[in-house]
Structure formats: C-alpha cells, structure tokens
Amino acid sequence: MDGREKRRRDDDEAEARRRKKEAKRAKKEAKRAKKGGGGGGDEDGGDARRDEDVRAPTTPMKRTPSVEDFRKEHAISIANACAKTKDLEPYTTFEEATAFPKSLRNALKAQGYANPTPIQAEAWPILLKGKDVVAVAKTGSGKTCGFLLPALCGVAARGSQKAPEMQLVDGRWRPGAVTPTVIVLAPTRELAIQIHDECAKFCPAVGCRSTVLYGGAAKGDQLRALRQGADVVVATPGRLNDFLEPPPGFTAPVSAVKASYVVLDEADRMLDMGFEPQIKKIFKLCPSARQTVMFTATWPKAVQKIADSFTTNPIRIQIGSGGDKLTANKSITQSVEVLEEEEKWERCVAILKKELGKSDTCIMFAGTKRRCDFLDRRLRQSGFSSAGSIHGDKDQYEREMVLDNFRKGRGNILVATDVAARGLDIPGVAAVIVYDFPLQVEDYVHRIGRTGRAGKEGKAFTFFTKDNRGAANEL
C-alpha cells in the first residue's frame, strides 16, 4: 500500500512539472507572435526568429571618436614631443579639464562657451605639464584662453600676490615692486587691453588680480593699479621695459624675478614691429627656470629663430596647414572685385545696403589715416551709422571710445587702418570691406580675419585696382 501511494505521488508531481513547462512555452510563443505581428506560433518559426534576432542587432554600434580622429578632423600636428607628451589626450569638453579648479570651469561655462576650440583642447594638457609651447593657429581660434587658463591654474595653486609693502629707500618710504608670476606680452595697445579684459572674466574665479600696461596713456593711472597688487601683468614691450628699468633715482614698480610663466602673443607681429631688442631685455630679467609660451599666426624662419632663443625644447602645436605661409580662414566667403578708383564708393554703398542688416556689424579698412577719416565722414553724410574711425594719429582715449561704441552697438560700421587688423576680437562681425588693398597679402589675410571668428561664418568684400596688380598672383 505504501509503495503504490508513493508511485502515485511521483506521477502527480511529474504531471505538474509537465503542465508548468507547457504553460511557459505557450506564454513565450504568444509573446513572439505579438512582436512578429501575428502568426508564427509553431516551434520552427519561433526558432528561426530567435536565430534572426541573434544575427541582426536592432541598433548599429556607434564608433567612439579617437584622438587620431580629432586631430585629423582639425588638421592638427604636434612636433618635438616625446611619446608620453604626444599621447596626452586633448580636452574635447570642459568636463575633461579636471586639472582646472571647478570655479574656473564654471567661469568658462558662464561665458557661454560650448566646448574648447582645437588649439585650447591640445594646448591645455601640455601647458599644465609645464612644457614650453609654440602654438601656430589662425586668428580667431581662441588663442587667448588657450594660454591664459593654464596660467591662472598655476596662480591658484601657488596663491595670489598681496599688494606690495612700503619700503624705506634713500630715507623715503616708497611702494615695493610688484612681482607678477605671469607676464603676457602683446604687440599693440588694443590687443593688450583685450587680453586684460579676458583676464577680468576669469581672474576672480581663482582670486587673483591682473593689470595692463601700455604706452600712449598716463603712467600714473597704471602705477596706482599696480600698487593694489598683480598676479598677471599684460603689457606692450616698450611700457613694460619702462617699468622694469626706470630712470636713475626712481625705484622699479615691477620686478620680473618671479615671472615663471611668460607669454608672447602675436609673436610674428612683434618681430615685424621691431620689438625683438625690447623682448630680449625683458627675458634677461625673468628667471631662467620659467615656462615660455609663444602664440603666432605664422611660422616663418624669423619666428623660429626667436623661439629657439627664448624657449627650451618647445612642443609645437599647429592647427591647419600652412606653416610658414599664412592662410585665410575657411569660414570666410571672399569676394574680390576689380574696380576703378572712382567706382569704389558707389560699390561700397551698394554692398552695405544689400549685405548689412540692422543688427549686423561691418569693419571697413582704409589704406591711409586721411582716407579713414574721409570715409567715416562720408558714411555719416550718407545716412549710415558709423561708430567712428581708428588709426595711429588718434590718442588712446579716442580709440577706446570708438571701439566701445562699436562693441555696444552705438554704430554698426567701424572704419580703421591696419591698427585694427590683428589681435582685436570683436564678436559677431558679419562682414569686412577692404576698401584699399594693402601693400602685402599677409595684411589682407589679417584684415578679413576680423570676421568669421569663433566658428561663425563671415563675408569679405575686397576692392582691387590696377595699382594692386603686383599682388594678384599671391592673392
């Protein structure tokens, strides 16, 4: 009796397991039929579909861009770097720049920048390693932030400078010298002021100060600014030399003994303007154990020579092709029109009426100071909103006032000589009119480079006369 009872119980359990398996199989087939849009409940069809699902994934795999892809896309080349340095991955997003303090990354985002530009992406990790760098990149490529942020990162690590204390010199109390850790040299007053304005956006994020020194302005105002203390000094070479080596009987308001990070911005322009002797004087007063950074738009032999003199085993980062030859920004649509001299004005008016909207801005380049003022007056007489003209004969206050008018929309046309052709970063310039073609094609490239900046599109209209025919082939 006990044996029969046990067999019956085993049979019941086996039957329960079989029914459970059949229920599971029926449930799976019902799900497959629902996905397949109807029939196909038989076992063979289900197996075929299962094989299909394995062989053909529903979403293709997305390839992650590599460092090589990034460098190829932006035509980036890196020279003189060891394998370890060359393998440093560029910062393609601000989140990757974890070496920067969080406050500095937040300041970047607050300015509305989406991602680092190619020169920033490549230069930042190398500069943060303390290497000397020579960066060759076109105008409008974000070079200022490229060298400025690693400098501020170093200031944040060392701590900011206090205001200089009073010192007893020859029986008189005098302010001590300011000892900046960062010196940035620029060829023109306008570029120095512009770099200083960029410093003002980011210095508060790391609790440091900057000041700007340039000729054509009163030294007293600049001295008062220095006495508050300065971690970053932005200067033109001539004025900085005046403050580093004052006349006999005066104490030097600036000392370069702690300048561990020195930048030459627009290095090729500084050589063209004859600043090499003054730059050499400044470097002699800087410590030999320093980090030197050079940013340039071209890489001719003269710039290579000065780079060898002032840097130690520099890593050269080049964005785009060209090297020793200056190339125009590909974001600019260029139109060159062959005209007679007397046809220029009518054509200029036609372009302004057709191409310039109410909110668009334009820079017009003239060949001489006199022509510059003439065009400014004639634009106003013709009903156009001119912000004014800038050239070498205008004092610094007038030049700054005109630039401020243009930036703030109090006039959407700026007339200028080549004083505005390089270094100036005026966002959103829709068009450039080269009214008088310059003596050199290189100056033409810099003039049209005022538009099409920061990844935006731009237009350039150039008037070419028979007097300019010597530049036709190179153009």
GROMACS .gro file of C-alpha atoms in nm:
model
  475
    1MET     CA    1   0.000   0.000   0.000
    2ASP     CA    2   0.279   0.235   0.092
    3GLY     CA    3   0.463   0.163  -0.235
    4ARG     CA    4   0.155   0.228  -0.451
    5GLU     CA    5   0.091   0.555  -0.267
    6LYS     CA    6   0.448   0.670  -0.331
    7ARG     CA    7   0.430   0.589  -0.706
    8ARG     CA    8   0.103   0.780  -0.741
    9ARG     CA    9   0.251   1.083  -0.569
   10ASP     CA   10   0.556   1.075  -0.801
   11ASP     CA   11   0.329   1.053  -1.107
   12ASP     CA   12   0.129   1.356  -0.989
   13GLU     CA   13   0.445   1.565  -0.941
   14ALA     CA   14   0.576   1.472  -1.288
   15GLU     CA   15   0.239   1.567  -1.444
   16ALA     CA   16   0.250   1.905  -1.263
   17ARG     CA   17   0.601   1.977  -1.389
   18ARG     CA   18   0.497   1.888  -1.748
   19ARG     CA   19   0.196   2.121  -1.735
   20LYS     CA   20   0.408   2.401  -1.594
   21LYS     CA   21   0.660   2.367  -1.879
   22GLU     CA   22   0.382   2.368  -2.140
   23ALA     CA   23   0.232   2.682  -1.986
   24LYS     CA   24   0.571   2.861  -2.002
   25ARG     CA   25   0.623   2.754  -2.365
   26ALA     CA   26   0.275   2.877  -2.462
   27LYS     CA   27   0.340   3.211  -2.292
   28LYS     CA   28   0.670   3.260  -2.483
   29GLU     CA   29   0.509   3.172  -2.817
   30ALA     CA   30   0.228   3.419  -2.752
   31LYS     CA   31   0.483   3.697  -2.687
   32ARG     CA   32   0.674   3.616  -3.008
   33ALA     CA   33   0.353   3.612  -3.209
   34LYS     CA   34   0.264   3.955  -3.071
   35LYS     CA   35   0.608   4.101  -3.164
   36GLY     CA   36   0.603   3.941  -3.508
   37GLY     CA   37   0.264   4.095  -3.586
   38GLY     CA   38   0.051   3.784  -3.598
   39GLY     CA   39   0.109   3.412  -3.664
   40GLY     CA   40   0.421   3.213  -3.636
   41GLY     CA   41   0.326   3.024  -3.325
   42ASP     CA   42   0.485   2.700  -3.446
   43GLU     CA   43   0.810   2.599  -3.289
   44ASP     CA   44   1.015   2.600  -3.612
   45GLY     CA   45   0.914   2.960  -3.695
   46GLY     CA   46   0.999   3.069  -3.341
   47ASP     CA   47   1.345   2.912  -3.363
   48ALA     CA   48   1.408   3.086  -3.698
   49ARG     CA   49   1.313   3.422  -3.547
   50ARG     CA   50   1.536   3.360  -3.248
   51ASP     CA   51   1.827   3.295  -3.487
   52GLU     CA   52   1.745   3.618  -3.676
   53ASP     CA   53   1.742   3.818  -3.351
   54VAL     CA   54   2.089   3.690  -3.268
   55ARG     CA   55   2.234   3.758  -3.615
   56ALA     CA   56   2.085   4.107  -3.675
   57PRO     CA   57   2.103   4.354  -3.382
   58THR     CA   58   1.832   4.620  -3.393
   59THR     CA   59   2.071   4.921  -3.334
   60PRO     CA   60   2.415   4.950  -3.500
   61MET     CA   61   2.719   5.004  -3.277
   62LYS     CA   62   2.835   5.370  -3.267
   63ARG     CA   63   3.211   5.423  -3.302
   64THR     CA   64   3.371   5.642  -3.037
   65PRO     CA   65   3.595   5.913  -3.194
   66SER     CA   66   3.962   5.865  -3.105
   67VAL     CA   67   4.241   6.120  -3.052
   68GLU     CA   68   4.361   6.047  -3.407
   69ASP     CA   69   4.011   6.122  -3.541
   70PHE     CA   70   4.003   6.456  -3.356
   71ARG     CA   71   4.348   6.560  -3.484
   72LYS     CA   72   4.268   6.452  -3.837
   73GLU     CA   73   3.937   6.642  -3.840
   74HIS     CA   74   4.105   6.968  -3.734
   75ALA     CA   75   4.436   6.914  -3.923
   76ILE     CA   76   4.637   6.922  -3.600
   77SER     CA   77   5.005   6.832  -3.595
   78ILE     CA   78   5.233   6.811  -3.290
   79ALA     CA   79   5.610   6.833  -3.330
   80ASN     CA   80   5.910   6.792  -3.096
   81ALA     CA   81   5.704   6.597  -2.841
   82CYS     CA   82   5.814   6.278  -2.673
   83ALA     CA   83   5.582   5.978  -2.697
   84LYS     CA   84   5.448   6.039  -2.344
   85THR     CA   85   5.357   6.403  -2.419
   86LYS     CA   86   5.218   6.327  -2.763
   87ASP     CA   87   4.985   6.068  -2.610
   88LEU     CA   88   4.823   6.330  -2.383
   89GLU     CA   89   4.459   6.330  -2.481
   90PRO     CA   90   4.313   6.667  -2.584
   91TYR     CA   91   4.038   6.817  -2.369
   92THR     CA   92   3.747   6.798  -2.613
   93THR     CA   93   3.498   6.903  -2.342
   94PHE     CA   94   3.527   7.127  -2.037
   95GLU     CA   95   3.430   6.833  -1.813
   96GLU     CA   96   3.754   6.658  -1.918
   97ALA     CA   97   3.965   6.954  -1.795
   98THR     CA   98   3.960   6.827  -1.437
   99ALA     CA   99   4.305   6.979  -1.373
  100PHE     CA  100   4.138   7.323  -1.374
  101PRO     CA  101   3.972   7.430  -1.048
  102LYS     CA  102   3.595   7.383  -1.053
  103SER     CA  103   3.547   7.760  -1.016
  104LEU     CA  104   3.746   7.816  -1.338
  105ARG     CA  105   3.540   7.559  -1.530
  106ASN     CA  106   3.222   7.726  -1.405
  107ALA     CA  107   3.355   8.065  -1.521
  108LEU     CA  108   3.412   7.916  -1.868
  109LYS     CA  109   3.056   7.789  -1.887
  110ALA     CA  110   2.923   8.123  -1.761
  111GLN     CA  111   3.079   8.291  -2.066
  112GLY     CA  112   2.861   8.071  -2.291
  113TYR     CA  113   3.141   7.861  -2.442
  114ALA     CA  114   3.017   7.519  -2.557
  115ASN     CA  115   3.344   7.324  -2.597
  116PRO     CA  116   3.718   7.403  -2.616
  117THR     CA  117   3.850   7.512  -2.956
  118PRO     CA  118   4.112   7.282  -3.117
  119ILE     CA  119   4.407   7.498  -3.001
  120GLN     CA  120   4.270   7.503  -2.646
  121ALA     CA  121   4.198   7.129  -2.646
  122GLU     CA  122   4.558   7.047  -2.746
  123ALA     CA  123   4.747   7.322  -2.561
  124TRP     CA  124   4.586   7.291  -2.218
  125PRO     CA  125   4.707   6.940  -2.119
  126ILE     CA  126   5.060   7.014  -2.246
  127LEU     CA  127   5.085   7.354  -2.074
  128LEU     CA  128   4.954   7.205  -1.750
  129LYS     CA  129   5.252   6.964  -1.762
  130GLY     CA  130   5.483   7.268  -1.750
  131LYS     CA  131   5.621   7.231  -2.104
  132ASP     CA  132   5.728   7.521  -2.329
  133VAL     CA  133   5.486   7.554  -2.621
  134VAL     CA  134   5.486   7.724  -2.961
  135ALA     CA  135   5.131   7.732  -3.098
  136VAL     CA  136   5.066   7.816  -3.463
  137ALA     CA  137   4.700   7.889  -3.528
  138LYS     CA  138   4.487   8.126  -3.734
  139THR     CA  139   4.333   8.440  -3.591
  140GLY     CA  140   4.004   8.394  -3.411
  141SER     CA  141   4.086   8.042  -3.290
  142GLY     CA  142   4.061   8.105  -2.915
  143LYS     CA  143   4.432   8.153  -2.850
  144THR     CA  144   4.387   8.392  -2.555
  145CYS     CA  145   4.206   8.137  -2.337
  146GLY     CA  146   4.450   7.878  -2.470
  147PHE     CA  147   4.742   8.033  -2.281
  148LEU     CA  148   4.553   8.221  -2.008
  149LEU     CA  149   4.369   7.941  -1.825
  150PRO     CA  150   4.674   7.719  -1.755
  151ALA     CA  151   4.848   8.035  -1.622
  152LEU     CA  152   4.558   8.106  -1.384
  153CYS     CA  153   4.558   7.742  -1.278
  154GLY     CA  154   4.921   7.787  -1.169
  155VAL     CA  155   4.836   8.108  -0.982
  156ALA     CA  156   4.555   7.927  -0.797
  157ALA     CA  157   4.800   7.652  -0.691
  158ARG     CA  158   5.065   7.900  -0.567
  159GLY     CA  159   4.829   8.152  -0.413
  160SER     CA  160   4.767   8.512  -0.523
  161GLN     CA  161   5.004   8.804  -0.461
  162LYS     CA  162   4.937   9.062  -0.191
  163ALA     CA  163   4.971   9.434  -0.253
  164PRO     CA  164   5.340   9.540  -0.230
  165GLU     CA  165   5.450   9.675   0.106
  166MET     CA  166   5.616  10.013   0.158
  167GLN     CA  167   5.998  10.012   0.166
  168LEU     CA  168   6.245  10.265   0.302
  169VAL     CA  169   6.466  10.375   0.008
  170ASP     CA  170   6.721  10.657   0.048
  171GLY     CA  171   6.542  10.784   0.356
  172ARG     CA  172   6.199  10.787   0.188
  173TRP     CA  173   5.913  10.539   0.207
  174ARG     CA  174   5.827  10.406  -0.136
  175PRO     CA  175   5.594  10.127  -0.254
  176GLY     CA  176   5.772   9.797  -0.314
  177ALA     CA  177   5.786   9.638  -0.659
  178VAL     CA  178   5.503   9.420  -0.786
  179THR     CA  179   5.631   9.067  -0.861
  180PRO     CA  180   5.385   8.903  -1.103
  181THR     CA  181   5.412   8.530  -1.169
  182VAL     CA  182   5.258   8.567  -1.517
  183ILE     CA  183   5.368   8.815  -1.786
  184VAL     CA  184   5.187   8.840  -2.119
  185LEU     CA  185   5.345   9.050  -2.396
  186ALA     CA  186   5.132   9.186  -2.682
  187PRO     CA  187   5.238   9.398  -2.982
  188THR     CA  188   4.963   9.665  -2.966
  189ARG     CA  189   4.770   9.862  -2.705
  190GLU     CA  190   4.437   9.732  -2.833
  191LEU     CA  191   4.544   9.368  -2.807
  192ALA     CA  192   4.689   9.422  -2.457
  193ILE     CA  193   4.360   9.576  -2.341
  194GLN     CA  194   4.165   9.291  -2.499
  195ILE     CA  195   4.374   9.024  -2.321
  196HIS     CA  196   4.329   9.215  -1.994
  197ASP     CA  197   3.951   9.214  -2.049
  198GLU     CA  198   3.967   8.833  -2.084
  199CYS     CA  199   4.166   8.817  -1.759
  200ALA     CA  200   3.892   9.018  -1.587
  201LYS     CA  201   3.643   8.741  -1.676
  202PHE     CA  202   3.845   8.459  -1.519
  203CYS     CA  203   4.078   8.607  -1.252
  204PRO     CA  204   3.800   8.643  -0.990
  205ALA     CA  205   3.735   8.267  -1.021
  206VAL     CA  206   4.080   8.193  -0.873
  207GLY     CA  207   4.104   8.503  -0.651
  208CYS     CA  208   4.384   8.683  -0.835
  209ARG     CA  209   4.440   9.025  -0.993
  210SER     CA  210   4.563   9.144  -1.333
  211THR     CA  211   4.673   9.478  -1.467
  212VAL     CA  212   4.754   9.616  -1.811
  213LEU     CA  213   5.047   9.840  -1.909
  214TYR     CA  214   5.076  10.015  -2.246
  215GLY     CA  215   5.212  10.333  -2.399
  216GLY     CA  216   5.003  10.632  -2.503
  217ALA     CA  217   4.836  10.651  -2.161
  218ALA     CA  218   4.933  10.818  -1.832
  219LYS     CA  219   5.179  10.615  -1.624
  220GLY     CA  220   5.024  10.743  -1.300
  221ASP     CA  221   4.696  10.553  -1.351
  222GLN     CA  222   4.884  10.235  -1.433
  223LEU     CA  223   5.110  10.275  -1.127
  224ARG     CA  224   4.807  10.313  -0.900
  225ALA     CA  225   4.658   9.995  -1.044
  226LEU     CA  226   4.989   9.811  -0.986
  227ARG     CA  227   5.004   9.914  -0.619
  228GLN     CA  228   4.692   9.708  -0.550
  229GLY     CA  229   4.893   9.400  -0.644
  230ALA     CA  230   4.901   9.196  -0.967
  231ASP     CA  231   4.950   8.826  -1.032
  232VAL     CA  232   4.915   8.873  -1.410
  233VAL     CA  233   5.070   9.167  -1.597
  234VAL     CA  234   4.962   9.217  -1.960
  235ALA     CA  235   5.183   9.470  -2.138
  236THR     CA  236   5.334   9.604  -2.455
  237PRO     CA  237   5.713   9.550  -2.456
  238GLY     CA  238   5.806   9.922  -2.450
  239ARG     CA  239   5.594  10.019  -2.149
  240LEU     CA  240   5.695   9.708  -1.951
  241ASN     CA  241   6.063   9.794  -2.008
  242ASP     CA  242   5.995  10.142  -1.871
  243PHE     CA  243   5.855   9.991  -1.551
  244LEU     CA  244   6.121   9.720  -1.514
  245GLU     CA  245   6.417   9.957  -1.562
  246PRO     CA  246   6.313  10.311  -1.465
  247PRO     CA  247   6.542  10.618  -1.497
  248PRO     CA  248   6.807  10.680  -1.226
  249GLY     CA  249   6.658  10.800  -0.898
  250PHE     CA  250   6.334  10.601  -0.938
  251THR     CA  251   6.253  10.257  -0.799
  252ALA     CA  252   6.125   9.991  -1.036
  253PRO     CA  253   5.747   9.944  -0.985
  254VAL     CA  254   5.762   9.595  -1.144
  255SER     CA  255   6.009   9.310  -1.093
  256ALA     CA  256   6.021   9.002  -1.316
  257VAL     CA  257   6.216   8.783  -1.071
  258LYS     CA  258   5.910   8.562  -1.003
  259ALA     CA  259   5.775   8.552  -1.361
  260SER     CA  260   5.761   8.176  -1.404
  261TYR     CA  261   5.510   8.186  -1.694
  262VAL     CA  262   5.584   8.423  -1.986
  263VAL     CA  263   5.369   8.453  -2.299
  264LEU     CA  264   5.447   8.614  -2.635
  265ASP     CA  265   5.115   8.667  -2.814
  266GLU     CA  266   5.118   8.751  -3.187
  267ALA     CA  267   5.493   8.678  -3.187
  268ASP     CA  268   5.524   8.723  -3.564
  269ARG     CA  269   5.368   9.070  -3.542
  270MET     CA  270   5.607   9.173  -3.263
  271LEU     CA  271   5.902   9.085  -3.483
  272ASP     CA  272   5.753   9.278  -3.774
  273MET     CA  273   5.718   9.583  -3.548
  274GLY     CA  274   6.083   9.564  -3.435
  275PHE     CA  275   6.023   9.463  -3.071
  276GLU     CA  276   6.293   9.193  -3.061
  277PRO     CA  277   6.556   9.404  -2.868
  278GLN     CA  278   6.296   9.503  -2.606
  279ILE     CA  279   6.175   9.144  -2.568
  280LYS     CA  280   6.535   9.028  -2.512
  281LYS     CA  281   6.574   9.286  -2.233
  282ILE     CA  282   6.261   9.159  -2.060
  283PHE     CA  283   6.364   8.793  -2.083
  284LYS     CA  284   6.704   8.872  -1.927
  285LEU     CA  285   6.521   8.994  -1.615
  286CYS     CA  286   6.299   8.684  -1.595
  287PRO     CA  287   6.414   8.366  -1.417
  288SER     CA  288   6.584   8.110  -1.639
  289ALA     CA  289   6.365   7.834  -1.491
  290ARG     CA  290   6.043   7.957  -1.648
  291GLN     CA  291   5.774   7.826  -1.879
  292THR     CA  292   5.766   8.017  -2.208
  293VAL     CA  293   5.465   8.015  -2.440
  294MET     CA  294   5.454   8.163  -2.791
  295PHE     CA  295   5.136   8.204  -2.994
  296THR     CA  296   5.169   8.304  -3.357
  297ALA     CA  297   4.961   8.304  -3.676
  298THR     CA  298   5.260   8.216  -3.899
  299TRP     CA  299   5.581   8.015  -3.856
  300PRO     CA  300   5.847   8.187  -4.070
  301LYS     CA  301   6.221   8.145  -4.010
  302ALA     CA  302   6.243   8.470  -3.808
  303VAL     CA  303   5.985   8.340  -3.559
  304GLN     CA  304   6.159   8.000  -3.547
  305LYS     CA  305   6.486   8.176  -3.462
  306ILE     CA  306   6.335   8.376  -3.175
  307ALA     CA  307   6.158   8.064  -3.048
  308ASP     CA  308   6.493   7.883  -3.028
  309SER     CA  309   6.638   8.178  -2.831
  310PHE     CA  310   6.364   8.209  -2.568
  311THR     CA  311   6.226   7.855  -2.524
  312THR     CA  312   6.364   7.521  -2.406
  313ASN     CA  313   6.270   7.217  -2.617
  314PRO     CA  314   5.933   7.366  -2.711
  315ILE     CA  315   5.647   7.148  -2.829
  316ARG     CA  316   5.498   7.291  -3.148
  317ILE     CA  317   5.124   7.263  -3.195
  318GLN     CA  318   4.998   7.358  -3.540
  319ILE     CA  319   4.631   7.390  -3.629
  320GLY     CA  320   4.567   7.361  -4.002
  321SER     CA  321   4.816   7.359  -4.284
  322GLY     CA  322   5.030   7.647  -4.400
  323GLY     CA  323   5.320   7.661  -4.156
  324ASP     CA  324   5.538   7.949  -4.272
  325LYS     CA  325   5.264   8.065  -4.508
  326LEU     CA  326   4.959   8.250  -4.378
  327THR     CA  327   4.627   8.108  -4.493
  328ALA     CA  328   4.281   8.265  -4.482
  329ASN     CA  329   4.008   8.138  -4.256
  330LYS     CA  330   3.789   7.890  -4.448
  331SER     CA  331   3.478   8.019  -4.270
  332ILE     CA  332   3.501   8.344  -4.470
  333THR     CA  333   3.341   8.384  -4.813
  334GLN     CA  334   3.578   8.611  -5.008
  335SER     CA  335   3.469   8.838  -5.296
  336VAL     CA  336   3.736   9.032  -5.484
  337GLU     CA  337   3.615   9.295  -5.731
  338VAL     CA  338   3.835   9.470  -5.986
  339LEU     CA  339   3.731   9.837  -5.999
  340GLU     CA  340   3.849  10.182  -6.094
  341GLU     CA  341   3.933  10.409  -5.802
  342GLU     CA  342   3.632  10.635  -5.861
  343GLU     CA  343   3.392  10.336  -5.863
  344LYS     CA  344   3.477  10.225  -5.509
  345TRP     CA  345   3.237  10.445  -5.314
  346GLU     CA  346   2.924  10.358  -5.513
  347ARG     CA  347   3.006   9.988  -5.491
  348CYS     CA  348   3.070  10.022  -5.116
  349VAL     CA  349   2.727  10.181  -5.062
  350ALA     CA  350   2.560   9.905  -5.266
  351ILE     CA  351   2.728   9.631  -5.059
  352LEU     CA  352   2.634   9.794  -4.729
  353LYS     CA  353   2.268   9.830  -4.833
  354LYS     CA  354   2.245   9.472  -4.962
  355GLU     CA  355   2.455   9.275  -4.714
  356LEU     CA  356   2.421   9.463  -4.385
  357GLY     CA  357   2.109   9.406  -4.178
  358LYS     CA  358   2.001   9.634  -3.894
  359SER     CA  359   2.177   9.423  -3.632
  360ASP     CA  360   2.483   9.333  -3.846
  361THR     CA  361   2.823   9.494  -3.799
  362CYS     CA  362   3.098   9.568  -4.052
  363ILE     CA  363   3.462   9.680  -4.040
  364MET     CA  364   3.591   9.885  -4.332
  365PHE     CA  365   3.969   9.903  -4.387
  366ALA     CA  366   4.131  10.206  -4.548
  367GLY     CA  367   4.490  10.248  -4.663
  368THR     CA  368   4.570  10.583  -4.501
  369LYS     CA  369   4.470  10.781  -4.192
  370ARG     CA  370   4.332  11.059  -4.408
  371ARG     CA  371   4.120  10.818  -4.613
  372CYS     CA  372   3.999  10.662  -4.289
  373ASP     CA  373   3.858  10.992  -4.157
  374PHE     CA  374   3.717  11.077  -4.501
  375LEU     CA  375   3.521  10.750  -4.522
  376ASP     CA  376   3.389  10.797  -4.168
  377ARG     CA  377   3.253  11.144  -4.255
  378ARG     CA  378   3.106  11.028  -4.585
  379LEU     CA  379   2.929  10.732  -4.425
  380ARG     CA  380   2.759  10.965  -4.176
  381GLN     CA  381   2.661  11.205  -4.455
  382SER     CA  382   2.508  10.915  -4.649
  383GLY     CA  383   2.289  10.810  -4.357
  384PHE     CA  384   2.491  10.512  -4.232
  385SER     CA  385   2.554  10.455  -3.861
  386SER     CA  386   2.931  10.481  -3.823
  387ALA     CA  387   3.086  10.417  -3.481
  388GLY     CA  388   3.388  10.625  -3.584
  389SER     CA  389   3.738  10.571  -3.717
  390ILE     CA  390   4.059  10.450  -3.551
  391HIS     CA  391   4.418  10.497  -3.669
  392GLY     CA  392   4.763  10.577  -3.534
  393ASP     CA  393   4.712  10.954  -3.508
  394LYS     CA  394   4.423  10.920  -3.262
  395ASP     CA  395   4.508  10.912  -2.893
  396GLN     CA  396   4.428  10.608  -2.684
  397TYR     CA  397   4.116  10.757  -2.528
  398GLU     CA  398   3.959  10.826  -2.869
  399ARG     CA  399   4.046  10.479  -2.998
  400GLU     CA  400   3.900  10.307  -2.693
  401MET     CA  401   3.584  10.522  -2.713
  402VAL     CA  402   3.527  10.432  -3.081
  403LEU     CA  403   3.584  10.060  -3.014
  404ASP     CA  404   3.347  10.076  -2.717
  405ASN     CA  405   3.081  10.244  -2.936
  406PHE     CA  406   3.119   9.970  -3.195
  407ARG     CA  407   3.106   9.684  -2.943
  408LYS     CA  408   2.798   9.825  -2.770
  409GLY     CA  409   2.604   9.889  -3.091
  410ARG     CA  410   2.633  10.269  -3.099
  411GLY     CA  411   2.714  10.248  -3.469
  412ASN     CA  412   2.741   9.928  -3.674
  413ILE     CA  413   3.030  10.031  -3.905
  414LEU     CA  414   3.390  10.079  -3.792
  415VAL     CA  415   3.646  10.242  -4.024
  416ALA     CA  416   4.010  10.161  -3.950
  417THR     CA  417   4.363  10.131  -4.077
  418ASP     CA  418   4.568   9.817  -4.007
  419VAL     CA  419   4.574   9.913  -3.638
  420ALA     CA  420   4.253   9.704  -3.611
  421ALA     CA  421   4.366   9.427  -3.847
  422ARG     CA  422   4.528   9.198  -3.590
  423GLY     CA  423   4.458   9.075  -3.243
  424LEU     CA  424   4.129   9.256  -3.191
  425ASP     CA  425   3.845   9.020  -3.109
  426ILE     CA  426   3.511   9.186  -3.177
  427PRO     CA  427   3.248   8.911  -3.171
  428GLY     CA  428   2.985   8.879  -3.442
  429VAL     CA  429   3.134   9.098  -3.718
  430ALA     CA  430   2.921   8.998  -4.017
  431ALA     CA  431   3.135   9.147  -4.294
  432VAL     CA  432   3.463   9.317  -4.376
  433ILE     CA  433   3.515   9.562  -4.662
  434VAL     CA  434   3.876   9.606  -4.773
  435TYR     CA  435   3.830   9.946  -4.936
  436ASP     CA  436   4.202   9.990  -5.010
  437PHE     CA  437   4.404   9.676  -5.077
  438PRO     CA  438   4.714   9.665  -4.850
  439LEU     CA  439   5.075   9.653  -4.966
  440GLN     CA  440   5.115   9.290  -4.854
  441VAL     CA  441   4.878   8.995  -4.897
  442GLU     CA  442   4.957   8.892  -4.538
  443ASP     CA  443   4.792   9.214  -4.414
  444TYR     CA  444   4.488   9.133  -4.632
  445VAL     CA  445   4.452   8.793  -4.461
  446HIS     CA  446   4.462   8.958  -4.118
  447ARG     CA  447   4.208   9.222  -4.222
  448ILE     CA  448   3.947   8.973  -4.339
  449GLY     CA  449   4.021   8.765  -4.028
  450ARG     CA  450   3.811   9.010  -3.823
  451THR     CA  451   3.502   8.822  -3.945
  452GLY     CA  452   3.422   8.451  -3.942
  453ARG     CA  453   3.558   8.411  -3.589
  454ALA     CA  454   3.477   8.152  -3.320
  455GLY     CA  455   3.328   7.908  -3.571
  456LYS     CA  456   3.086   8.157  -3.728
  457GLU     CA  457   3.051   8.235  -4.099
  458GLY     CA  458   3.172   8.569  -4.240
  459LYS     CA  459   3.191   8.766  -4.564
  460ALA     CA  460   3.478   8.973  -4.702
  461PHE     CA  461   3.449   9.220  -4.993
  462THR     CA  462   3.773   9.349  -5.144
  463PHE     CA  463   3.825   9.629  -5.395
  464PHE     CA  464   4.119   9.561  -5.626
  465THR     CA  465   4.250   9.826  -5.868
  466LYS     CA  466   4.515   9.821  -6.139
  467ASP     CA  467   4.758   9.973  -5.887
  468ASN     CA  468   4.734   9.648  -5.688
  469ARG     CA  469   4.813   9.417  -5.981
  470GLY     CA  470   5.153   9.326  -5.830
  471ALA     CA  471   4.974   9.126  -5.559
  472ALA     CA  472   4.736   8.944  -5.796
  473ASN     CA  473   4.929   8.613  -5.821
  474GLU     CA  474   4.989   8.581  -5.447
  475LEU     CA  475   4.628   8.673  -5.370
   0.00000   0.00000   0.00000
